[in-house]
Amino acid sequence: MSGRLNVVILAAGQGKRMHSRLPKVLHPLAGKPLLAHVIATARALRPHRVCVVYGHGGDQVPQALAAADLAMVRQEPQLGTGHAVQQALPHLDASARTLVLYGDVPLLSAQTLSGMLAAGGDTLVLLTAELDQPGGYGRIVREAGGAVTRIVEHRDASPAERGIREVNTGIMVIPTARLAGWLAALTNENAQREYYLTDLVRLALADRVAVMTVRARDTVEILGVNSKGELAQLERAHQRRCAERLLEHGVTLADPLRIDVRGSLACGADVRIDVNCVFEGEVSLDDGVEIGANCLLRDTRVGSATRIEPYSFIDGARVGARCRVGPYARIRPGTELGTDVHVGNFVEVKASRFGEGSKANHLSYVGDAAVGRNVNIGAGTITCNFDGANKHQTVIEDDVHIGSDVQLVAPVTVARGTTVGAGTTVWKDTRPGGLVLNTTAQEQRPGWKRPTKSGEPR
Ligand code: UD1
Ligand code: CA
């Protein structure tokens, strides 16, 4: 790409058809706002300046997406796309070219834009697309020789012009030195009483500035979101692409139509993913990892040859190699599982470390705990880490064996090699080795009768 670049992102529209109080550009696609996708694409071009024009929905847009490298300008009232770009003008570098993008067109690729920017400096470059159903779009009008003469909006077009299938995507590159003059010359004498950015074509030609067009490679790139239906369509298109990329990389997907990646998913060799899994934030799966059906993994790293069994939710964790997690496990942020760890069904682990070879296979809560190596935690064991005001640590040293239904009242340390009997409440630190249990003798009362429901016949 040659030369310096300004990017203006138009995002002031209301998005009436979304039927939402949230500004349209803040609705999420693949887990992040539409506008955030466009900003990311803009940044990939290494621009000199980026200016977002917002309007509807008050300050929700700057509140959600303000960043040091973004200028945010409010457009109020919204008088059209030309008027919107005019608001950005004070933030633009006159010696750079200006690329106009739209906050509701999320799937545009940086490659397509690089193609537009490859064209020479003092030209107006339009991104166009050929659509079978061009209704609603501005049409590209060309003379017999093929040169563009103007863009006509659907509502201003004659029946013959409405037959044109080449449409204006709205995305254009403008020589900035000319922009102020052209914008000042715009009028709103049209069907919508708006200042149309598309009128720049006519003004450029009058100034003998060349108008060039670049075709979008894939029409999905140029599609905007105006309704929840269109948002869902673009979400599916995006997910299909993510799935295709994973397949090309050698990942086995039980069904490419039933995976959702909301962020980045990095996979090693021979990774297998069953149906209906969701990956959020940054997830990485090392070689040979298998993910069972219906799992959600967020900001998590999984070591090689580990199996995550169905219906597990793993959030903000590091899972070591050769582990087995789930089915129905919940692993919460700050958890680190070493090699060969087993965390089984209905086990919740929060901010805890498990050393190599340790297991909590059934129905447990392990929170704020440091668990050593080769520890076995029996069914129904719970760390009582919260005293109603503060969280406390539980330390379980190497080779400890904890029976079923044990309460570990933190802060407490279970020393190396201790065995804790079933049903014990451990509230004092233990010494290494030996058996720890609460002794309450079991009694039996012969002839005791079960209570009956009052009113029931005896
Ligand atoms: C615009 C183009 C049309 C093109 C179509 C592609 C013009 C006059 N027409 O029409 O040729 O085919 O996009 O989708 O440019 N916006 C603002 N401030 C405003 C008006 C609009 O920020 O005052 C933003 C909107 O949020 C939206 C985008 O600009 O993201 C397009 O605006 P919209 O009014 O929908 O233009 P279209 O009629 O679709
Ligand atoms: Ca539109």
XYZ file of C-alpha atoms and ligand atoms in Angstrom:
498
model
C 0.000 0.000 0.000
C 1.326 3.412 -0.894
C 1.131 6.716 0.951
C -0.518 7.984 4.088
C -4.110 7.173 4.864
C -7.054 8.608 6.792
C -9.986 6.321 7.513
C -13.447 7.727 8.208
C -15.971 5.244 9.579
C -19.612 6.320 9.270
C -21.625 5.071 12.198
C -24.229 7.719 12.986
C -27.310 6.026 11.549
C -30.151 4.911 13.766
C -30.747 1.418 12.483
C -34.506 1.686 12.940
C -35.117 -1.834 11.685
C -33.007 -3.330 14.485
C -35.820 -2.357 16.900
C -33.287 -1.807 19.652
C -32.119 0.902 22.002
C -28.540 -0.134 21.355
C -27.006 1.785 18.412
C -26.857 -0.526 15.416
C -23.062 -0.533 15.175
C -22.771 -1.865 18.747
C -24.716 -5.049 18.058
C -22.295 -7.949 18.243
C -21.163 -10.178 15.415
C -18.938 -13.081 16.487
C -18.974 -11.659 20.007
C -17.813 -8.133 19.257
C -19.559 -4.977 18.057
C -20.004 -4.542 14.305
C -18.035 -1.316 14.552
C -15.146 -3.082 16.315
C -14.761 -5.354 13.275
C -14.547 -2.321 11.003
C -12.048 -0.589 13.303
C -9.896 -3.742 13.310
C -9.946 -3.855 9.498
C -9.047 -0.153 9.362
C -6.117 -0.697 11.750
C -4.823 -3.520 9.564
C -4.176 -0.882 6.885
C -1.873 1.033 9.283
C -3.658 4.346 8.775
C -2.342 7.694 9.902
C -5.719 8.795 11.319
C -9.004 7.014 12.042
C -12.168 8.997 12.680
C -15.481 7.451 13.730
C -18.613 9.520 13.044
C -21.302 8.573 15.546
C -24.704 10.043 16.317
C -27.684 7.962 17.287
C -27.749 6.496 20.777
C -25.958 9.367 22.525
C -22.499 8.584 23.817
C -22.877 4.815 23.819
C -20.524 4.436 20.846
C -17.567 6.391 22.300
C -18.229 4.796 25.687
C -17.968 1.332 24.187
C -15.096 1.818 21.784
C -13.015 4.897 22.593
C -9.297 4.327 22.041
C -6.215 6.502 21.890
C -5.807 6.026 18.134
C -9.432 6.930 17.290
C -11.039 10.339 16.870
C -14.741 10.213 17.685
C -16.943 12.921 16.186
C -20.612 13.404 16.810
C -22.908 14.092 13.839
C -26.090 15.775 15.006
C -28.463 15.963 13.187
C -27.710 13.313 10.553
C -28.081 14.981 7.187
C -26.618 12.309 4.953
C -23.377 10.495 4.170
C -21.747 13.622 2.675
C -22.621 15.631 5.771
C -21.216 12.819 7.928
C -17.820 12.913 6.210
C -17.820 16.693 6.575
C -17.877 16.290 10.379
C -14.669 14.250 10.184
C -12.846 16.769 8.031
C -11.051 18.657 10.869
C -9.497 15.351 11.995
C -8.054 14.402 8.631
C -4.535 14.870 7.364
C -4.869 16.782 4.077
C -1.759 15.135 2.645
C -3.124 11.615 3.127
C -5.869 9.894 1.137
C -9.191 9.278 2.844
C -10.916 5.915 2.889
C -14.614 5.931 3.830
C -15.910 2.824 5.607
C -19.233 2.002 7.316
C -19.658 0.849 10.886
C -22.420 -1.545 9.855
C -20.448 -3.348 7.108
C -18.407 -5.759 9.232
C -16.991 -8.402 6.895
C -15.027 -6.231 4.494
C -11.480 -7.546 4.183
C -8.254 -5.576 4.372
C -7.172 -7.319 1.126
C -10.085 -5.832 -0.801
C -9.240 -2.402 0.582
C -5.560 -2.809 -0.273
C -6.723 -3.466 -3.831
C -8.500 -0.105 -3.831
C -5.520 1.679 -2.326
C -3.193 0.268 -4.977
C -4.780 2.698 -7.450
C -2.981 6.017 -7.935
C -3.090 9.054 -5.631
C -5.243 11.768 -7.168
C -8.186 9.550 -8.131
C -11.577 8.783 -6.664
C -11.806 5.022 -6.183
C -15.186 3.345 -5.686
C -15.767 -0.176 -4.452
C -18.612 -1.651 -6.455
C -20.401 -4.990 -6.605
C -22.646 -6.779 -9.063
C -25.865 -7.880 -7.381
C -28.757 -9.947 -8.719
C -31.093 -7.886 -6.580
C -29.643 -4.365 -6.558
C -32.817 -2.778 -5.121
C -32.161 -0.036 -2.561
C -28.528 0.526 -3.526
C -27.070 3.467 -5.437
C -26.358 2.397 -9.047
C -23.120 2.943 -10.960
C -24.003 4.766 -14.186
C -21.434 4.365 -16.983
C -21.216 5.888 -20.450
C -21.008 3.746 -23.589
C -17.210 3.614 -23.330
C -17.494 2.215 -19.796
C -16.343 5.263 -17.824
C -18.347 6.068 -14.684
C -20.437 9.204 -15.089
C -22.313 9.278 -11.787
C -23.951 7.338 -8.987
C -27.709 7.530 -8.806
C -29.516 6.608 -5.593
C -32.286 4.025 -5.964
C -34.928 6.556 -4.954
C -33.709 9.089 -7.502
C -33.190 6.559 -10.318
C -35.210 6.196 -13.524
C -36.692 2.768 -14.364
C -33.819 2.178 -16.822
C -31.226 3.080 -14.157
C -32.911 0.746 -11.677
C -32.114 -2.046 -14.126
C -28.365 -1.531 -13.551
C -26.950 -4.353 -11.430
C -23.626 -2.747 -10.581
C -24.092 -1.043 -7.215
C -22.203 1.436 -5.100
C -21.017 -0.190 -1.882
C -20.470 3.287 -0.436
C -16.826 2.472 0.292
C -14.530 4.908 -1.468
C -11.039 6.411 -1.458
C -10.900 10.186 -1.874
C -7.970 12.562 -2.473
C -8.263 14.574 0.758
C -6.927 17.851 -0.624
C -10.044 17.996 -2.810
C -12.466 16.828 -0.158
C -13.256 20.103 1.651
C -14.124 21.863 -1.602
C -16.262 19.017 -2.884
C -18.150 18.580 0.392
C -18.863 22.320 0.502
C -20.360 22.043 -2.992
C -22.858 19.293 -2.059
C -26.541 20.151 -2.078
C -29.511 18.223 -0.758
C -31.699 18.543 -3.828
C -32.734 14.914 -4.036
C -35.504 12.544 -3.031
C -34.199 12.153 0.546
C -33.188 15.807 1.149
C -29.759 14.553 2.211
C -26.195 15.567 1.419
C -25.079 12.562 -0.616
C -21.435 11.481 -0.526
C -22.109 9.810 -3.874
C -22.315 13.227 -5.538
C -18.517 13.406 -5.218
C -18.354 11.409 -8.446
C -19.935 14.227 -10.418
C -17.732 16.822 -8.685
C -14.573 14.807 -9.300
C -15.333 14.445 -12.999
C -16.020 18.199 -13.244
C -12.540 18.761 -11.729
C -11.021 16.242 -14.216
C -10.151 13.863 -11.417
C -10.262 10.247 -12.601
C -12.959 7.994 -11.123
C -11.971 4.346 -10.883
C -13.844 1.301 -9.671
C -12.708 -1.860 -7.928
C -14.988 -4.909 -7.705
C -15.487 -6.623 -4.364
C -14.270 -10.216 -4.616
C -17.037 -11.656 -2.497
C -20.380 -9.862 -2.123
C -20.659 -10.901 1.519
C -17.855 -8.411 2.168
C -19.948 -5.422 1.178
C -23.175 -6.349 2.928
C -24.424 -4.045 5.639
C -26.596 -4.855 8.623
C -29.994 -3.182 8.776
C -32.038 -5.800 10.644
C -31.644 -8.707 13.003
C -32.234 -11.023 10.042
C -29.283 -9.526 8.152
C -27.163 -9.640 11.305
C -27.903 -13.352 11.669
C -27.048 -13.958 8.000
C -23.688 -12.224 8.306
C -22.981 -14.052 11.559
C -23.526 -17.370 9.739
C -21.395 -16.255 6.782
C -18.597 -15.291 9.166
C -18.856 -18.559 11.105
C -18.811 -20.591 7.898
C -15.565 -18.858 6.939
C -14.034 -19.541 10.357
C -15.000 -23.198 10.035
C -13.523 -23.420 6.533
C -10.254 -21.949 7.792
C -10.112 -24.518 10.591
C -10.802 -27.373 8.171
C -8.087 -26.129 5.805
C -5.737 -26.109 8.768
C -6.526 -29.793 9.401
C -8.928 -29.520 12.320
C -11.651 -32.185 12.372
C -15.077 -30.613 12.820
C -17.986 -33.000 13.346
C -20.160 -30.417 11.587
C -18.722 -27.182 10.142
C -22.174 -25.601 10.467
C -22.281 -26.203 14.205
C -19.287 -24.355 15.632
C -19.107 -20.730 16.767
C -15.840 -18.862 17.089
C -16.225 -15.513 18.828
C -12.621 -14.429 18.910
C -9.569 -16.416 17.859
C -9.148 -20.166 17.974
C -5.634 -21.530 17.396
C -5.366 -25.292 16.889
C -2.431 -27.679 16.726
C -2.394 -30.898 14.702
C -5.123 -33.540 14.985
C -7.571 -31.493 16.980
C -11.141 -32.814 16.927
C -14.184 -30.731 17.803
C -17.639 -32.230 18.190
C -20.876 -30.348 17.475
C -22.219 -27.168 19.100
C -19.028 -25.904 20.685
C -18.510 -22.189 21.288
C -15.070 -20.563 21.547
C -14.860 -17.057 22.976
C -11.923 -14.677 23.296
C -8.532 -16.271 22.768
C -8.544 -20.032 22.870
C -5.739 -22.355 21.900
C -5.887 -26.115 21.615
C -2.609 -28.013 21.399
C -1.985 -31.142 19.330
C -4.471 -33.960 19.686
C -6.987 -32.117 21.853
C -10.545 -33.415 21.648
C -13.530 -31.285 22.551
C -16.822 -33.086 23.169
C -20.222 -31.807 22.120
C -21.791 -28.671 23.615
C -18.737 -27.179 25.318
C -17.993 -23.494 25.832
C -14.326 -22.471 26.113
C -13.374 -18.865 26.807
C -9.858 -17.390 27.005
C -8.385 -20.785 27.689
C -5.356 -22.791 26.699
C -5.627 -26.576 26.495
C -2.528 -28.788 26.463
C -1.878 -31.645 24.080
C -3.935 -34.847 24.063
C -6.391 -33.508 26.622
C -10.044 -34.467 26.307
C -12.759 -32.049 27.253
C -15.890 -34.138 27.640
C -19.369 -32.885 26.626
C -21.189 -29.991 28.299
C -18.155 -28.458 29.954
C -17.657 -24.705 30.463
C -14.042 -23.609 30.786
C -13.329 -19.933 31.355
C -9.971 -18.220 31.783
C -8.031 -21.407 32.512
C -4.868 -23.233 31.571
C -5.439 -26.928 31.198
C -2.347 -29.104 30.965
C -1.538 -32.032 28.702
C -3.338 -35.402 28.890
C -6.068 -34.109 31.211
C -9.674 -35.245 31.265
C -12.246 -32.575 32.047
C -15.991 -33.123 32.276
C -18.558 -34.116 31.240
C -20.424 -31.269 32.944
C -17.389 -29.575 34.460
C -17.186 -25.878 35.225
C -13.696 -24.428 35.307
C -13.568 -20.790 36.324
C -10.956 -18.043 35.823
C -7.548 -18.386 37.372
C -7.497 -22.171 37.271
C -4.382 -24.075 36.243
C -4.534 -27.816 35.797
C -1.215 -29.657 35.484
C -0.525 -32.747 33.408
C -2.770 -35.813 33.736
C -5.355 -34.089 35.904
C -8.935 -35.355 35.973
C -11.820 -33.033 36.785
C -15.053 -34.901 36.409
C -18.777 -34.370 36.293
C -20.441 -31.615 38.310
C -17.120 -30.343 39.594
C -16.594 -26.597 39.869
C -13.029 -25.319 40.119
C -12.250 -21.647 40.729
C -8.843 -19.932 40.906
C -7.121 -23.155 41.897
C -4.016 -25.042 40.883
C -3.963 -28.830 40.495
C -0.588 -30.598 40.371
C 0.236 -33.491 38.088
C -1.931 -36.575 38.388
C -4.504 -35.121 40.798
C -8.186 -35.904 40.511
C -11.558 -34.512 41.549
C -13.906 -36.790 39.714
C -17.376 -36.119 41.077
C -19.583 -33.367 42.523
C -17.052 -31.040 44.158
C -16.339 -27.362 44.641
C -12.668 -26.473 44.721
C -12.090 -22.728 45.072
C -8.938 -20.732 45.948
C -7.011 -23.943 46.462
C -3.480 -25.098 45.820
C -3.703 -28.817 45.178
C -0.442 -30.760 44.996
C 0.424 -33.846 42.955
C -1.365 -37.197 43.072
C -4.143 -35.896 45.243
C -7.515 -37.586 45.158
C -10.516 -35.489 46.113
C -13.590 -37.585 46.873
C -17.151 -37.006 45.699
C -18.985 -34.146 47.349
C -15.873 -32.534 48.813
C -16.090 -28.789 49.183
C -13.634 -26.030 50.014
C -15.407 -23.587 52.317
C -13.399 -20.659 51.022
C -15.738 -17.817 51.912
C -16.406 -16.692 55.499
C -19.110 -14.281 54.426
C -16.651 -11.409 53.988
C -13.318 -12.754 52.737
C -11.979 -15.551 50.544
C -9.383 -17.874 52.064
C -6.890 -20.356 50.671
C -6.950 -24.109 51.024
C -3.666 -25.960 50.615
C -3.795 -29.668 49.844
C -0.293 -31.101 49.679
C 1.005 -33.981 47.553
C -0.409 -37.495 47.926
C -3.374 -36.478 50.064
C -6.448 -38.683 49.836
C -9.726 -37.007 50.708
C -12.807 -39.144 51.235
C -16.323 -38.258 50.146
C -18.363 -35.364 51.499
C -15.532 -33.535 53.224
C -15.594 -29.839 54.092
C -12.265 -28.048 54.077
C -12.767 -24.844 56.083
C -10.253 -22.318 54.752
C -7.702 -21.114 55.572
C -6.491 -24.655 56.127
C -3.652 -26.915 55.062
C -3.983 -30.640 54.585
C -0.417 -31.859 54.916
C 1.355 -34.274 52.606
C 0.108 -37.837 52.586
C -2.849 -37.281 54.931
C -5.965 -39.353 54.454
C -9.195 -37.565 55.376
C -12.116 -39.815 56.276
C -15.507 -39.466 54.609
C -17.801 -36.817 56.052
C -15.040 -34.992 57.917
C -15.013 -31.251 58.491
C -11.363 -30.194 58.412
C -10.961 -26.878 60.203
C -7.459 -27.244 61.621
C -4.225 -27.847 59.703
C -3.269 -31.512 59.619
C 0.139 -33.110 60.179
C 1.676 -35.227 57.372
C 0.470 -38.797 56.979
C -2.091 -40.656 59.034
C -5.866 -40.462 59.081
C -7.940 -37.411 59.958
C -11.586 -37.815 60.879
C -14.326 -36.374 63.092
C -15.447 -39.015 65.527
C -19.126 -39.057 66.195
C -20.236 -42.532 67.051
C -22.989 -43.974 64.890
C -26.055 -44.831 66.925
C -29.147 -46.815 66.055
C -32.550 -46.391 67.745
C -34.619 -49.543 67.467
C -38.382 -49.104 67.131
C -38.071 -45.500 65.992
C -41.021 -44.435 63.794
C -40.822 -42.162 60.761
C -42.911 -39.011 61.051
C -46.107 -39.012 59.014
C -47.843 -36.177 57.233
C -50.407 -34.453 59.463
C -53.984 -35.154 58.303
C -52.976 -38.408 56.616
C -54.895 -41.493 57.795
C -52.811 -43.653 60.103
C -25.617 4.607 0.790
C -25.166 5.168 -0.558
C -25.600 4.206 -1.665
C -25.030 2.832 -1.403
C -25.418 2.351 -0.021
C -24.698 1.078 0.328
C -25.249 7.579 -0.304
C -26.016 8.812 -0.592
N -25.776 6.443 -0.746
O -27.028 4.570 0.745
O -25.156 4.682 -2.920
O -25.493 1.927 -2.382
O -25.042 3.324 0.989
O -25.227 0.568 1.517
O -24.191 7.651 0.301
N -24.726 7.573 7.893
C -24.244 8.481 8.801
N -24.761 9.745 8.818
C -25.754 10.120 7.993
C -26.257 9.193 7.073
C -25.718 7.923 7.041
O -23.333 8.173 9.571
O -26.171 11.291 8.077
C -24.181 6.214 7.870
C -25.225 5.216 8.291
O -25.067 4.911 9.667
C -24.924 4.008 7.443
C -24.244 4.584 6.206
O -23.842 5.886 6.536
O -23.989 3.146 8.047
C -25.147 4.557 4.993
O -26.223 5.389 5.261
P -27.652 5.155 4.630
O -28.477 6.320 4.901
O -28.147 3.832 5.028
O -27.292 5.156 3.092
P -27.975 4.275 2.020
O -29.292 4.834 1.726
O -27.864 2.848 2.361
Ca -28.036 1.496 4.283
